[in-house]
Short mmCIF file of C-alpha atoms in Angstrom, two decimals:
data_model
loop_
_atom_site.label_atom_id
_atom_site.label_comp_id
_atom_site.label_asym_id
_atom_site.label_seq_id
_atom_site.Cartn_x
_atom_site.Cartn_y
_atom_site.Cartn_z
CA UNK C 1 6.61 -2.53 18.81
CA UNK C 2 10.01 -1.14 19.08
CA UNK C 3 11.22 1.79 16.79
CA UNK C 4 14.23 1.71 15.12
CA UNK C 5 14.96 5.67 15.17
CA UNK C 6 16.71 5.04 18.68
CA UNK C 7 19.50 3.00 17.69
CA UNK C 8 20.15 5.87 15.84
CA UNK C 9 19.59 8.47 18.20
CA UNK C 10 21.75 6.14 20.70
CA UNK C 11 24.45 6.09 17.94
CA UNK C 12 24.81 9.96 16.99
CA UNK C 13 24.60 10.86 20.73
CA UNK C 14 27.32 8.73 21.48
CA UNK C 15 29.20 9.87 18.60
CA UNK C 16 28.73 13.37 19.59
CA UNK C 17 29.83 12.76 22.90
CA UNK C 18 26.61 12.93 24.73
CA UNK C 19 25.37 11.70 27.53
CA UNK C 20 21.41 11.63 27.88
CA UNK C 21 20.93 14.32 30.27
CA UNK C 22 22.98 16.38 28.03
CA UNK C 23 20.68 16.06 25.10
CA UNK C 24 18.08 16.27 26.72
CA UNK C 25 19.01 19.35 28.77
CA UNK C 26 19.71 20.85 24.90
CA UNK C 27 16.77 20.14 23.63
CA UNK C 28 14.59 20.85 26.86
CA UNK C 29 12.75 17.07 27.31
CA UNK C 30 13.83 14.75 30.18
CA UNK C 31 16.36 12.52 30.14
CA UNK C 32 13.39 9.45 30.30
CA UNK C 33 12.31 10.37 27.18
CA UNK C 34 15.92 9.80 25.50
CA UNK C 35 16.00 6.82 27.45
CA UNK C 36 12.58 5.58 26.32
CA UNK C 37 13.52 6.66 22.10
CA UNK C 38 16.81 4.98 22.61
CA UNK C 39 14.84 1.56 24.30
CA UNK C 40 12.55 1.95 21.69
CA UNK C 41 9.39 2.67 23.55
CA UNK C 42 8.35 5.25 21.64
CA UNK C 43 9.90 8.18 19.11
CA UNK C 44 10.28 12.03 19.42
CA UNK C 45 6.97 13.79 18.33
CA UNK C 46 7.51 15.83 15.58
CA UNK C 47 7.93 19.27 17.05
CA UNK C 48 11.21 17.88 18.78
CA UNK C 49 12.70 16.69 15.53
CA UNK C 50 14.17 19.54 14.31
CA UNK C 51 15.64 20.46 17.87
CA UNK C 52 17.20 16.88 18.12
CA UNK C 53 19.13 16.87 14.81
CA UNK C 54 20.33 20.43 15.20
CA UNK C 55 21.54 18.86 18.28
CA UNK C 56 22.84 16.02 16.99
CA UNK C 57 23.93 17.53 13.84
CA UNK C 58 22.52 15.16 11.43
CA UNK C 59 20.10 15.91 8.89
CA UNK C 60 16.19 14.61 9.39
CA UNK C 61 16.58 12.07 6.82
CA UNK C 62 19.44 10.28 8.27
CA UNK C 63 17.82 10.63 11.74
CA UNK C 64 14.53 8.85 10.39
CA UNK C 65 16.63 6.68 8.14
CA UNK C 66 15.16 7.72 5.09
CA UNK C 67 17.13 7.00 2.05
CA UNK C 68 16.64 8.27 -1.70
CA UNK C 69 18.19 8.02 -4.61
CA UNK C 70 18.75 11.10 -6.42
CA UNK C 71 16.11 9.74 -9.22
CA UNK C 72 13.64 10.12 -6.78
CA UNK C 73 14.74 13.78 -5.80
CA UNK C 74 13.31 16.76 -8.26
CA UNK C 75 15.96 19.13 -9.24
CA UNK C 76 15.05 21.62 -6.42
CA UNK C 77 15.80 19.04 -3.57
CA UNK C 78 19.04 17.68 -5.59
CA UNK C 79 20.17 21.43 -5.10
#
């Protein structure tokens, strides 16, 4: 099964300027485990998220590809 969350990694690293050893150097993994999320092989565990899109300055919901629409937001996320 391949995940789709590398493509995007792939694309905002890129975009940033970045090669892998870079990000992975700033956000303390190896650069085979950017290369295996960007192949698809597997995704970032959770407690590297937040590293990887401060890193990548993009927010966790474009980095999963999660899209809502604001009906499905309460008032305290809209803010």
């Amino acid at each position: 099964m391949k995940y789709e969350i590398g493509s995007r990694i792939r694309k905002y690293r890129k975009e940033k300027g970045l090669t892998q050893e870079q990000l992975a150097t700033a956000i303390n993994v190896t650069k085979g485990r950017i290369s295996n999320w960007e192949q698809g092989i597997n995704r970032p565990d959770a407690d590297v998220l937040a590293d990887l899109c401060r890193a990548l300055n993009i927010s966790p919901s474009v980095l999963l590809g999660v899209v809502l629409n604001d009906d499905e937001l309460s008032e305290h996320e809209k803010d």
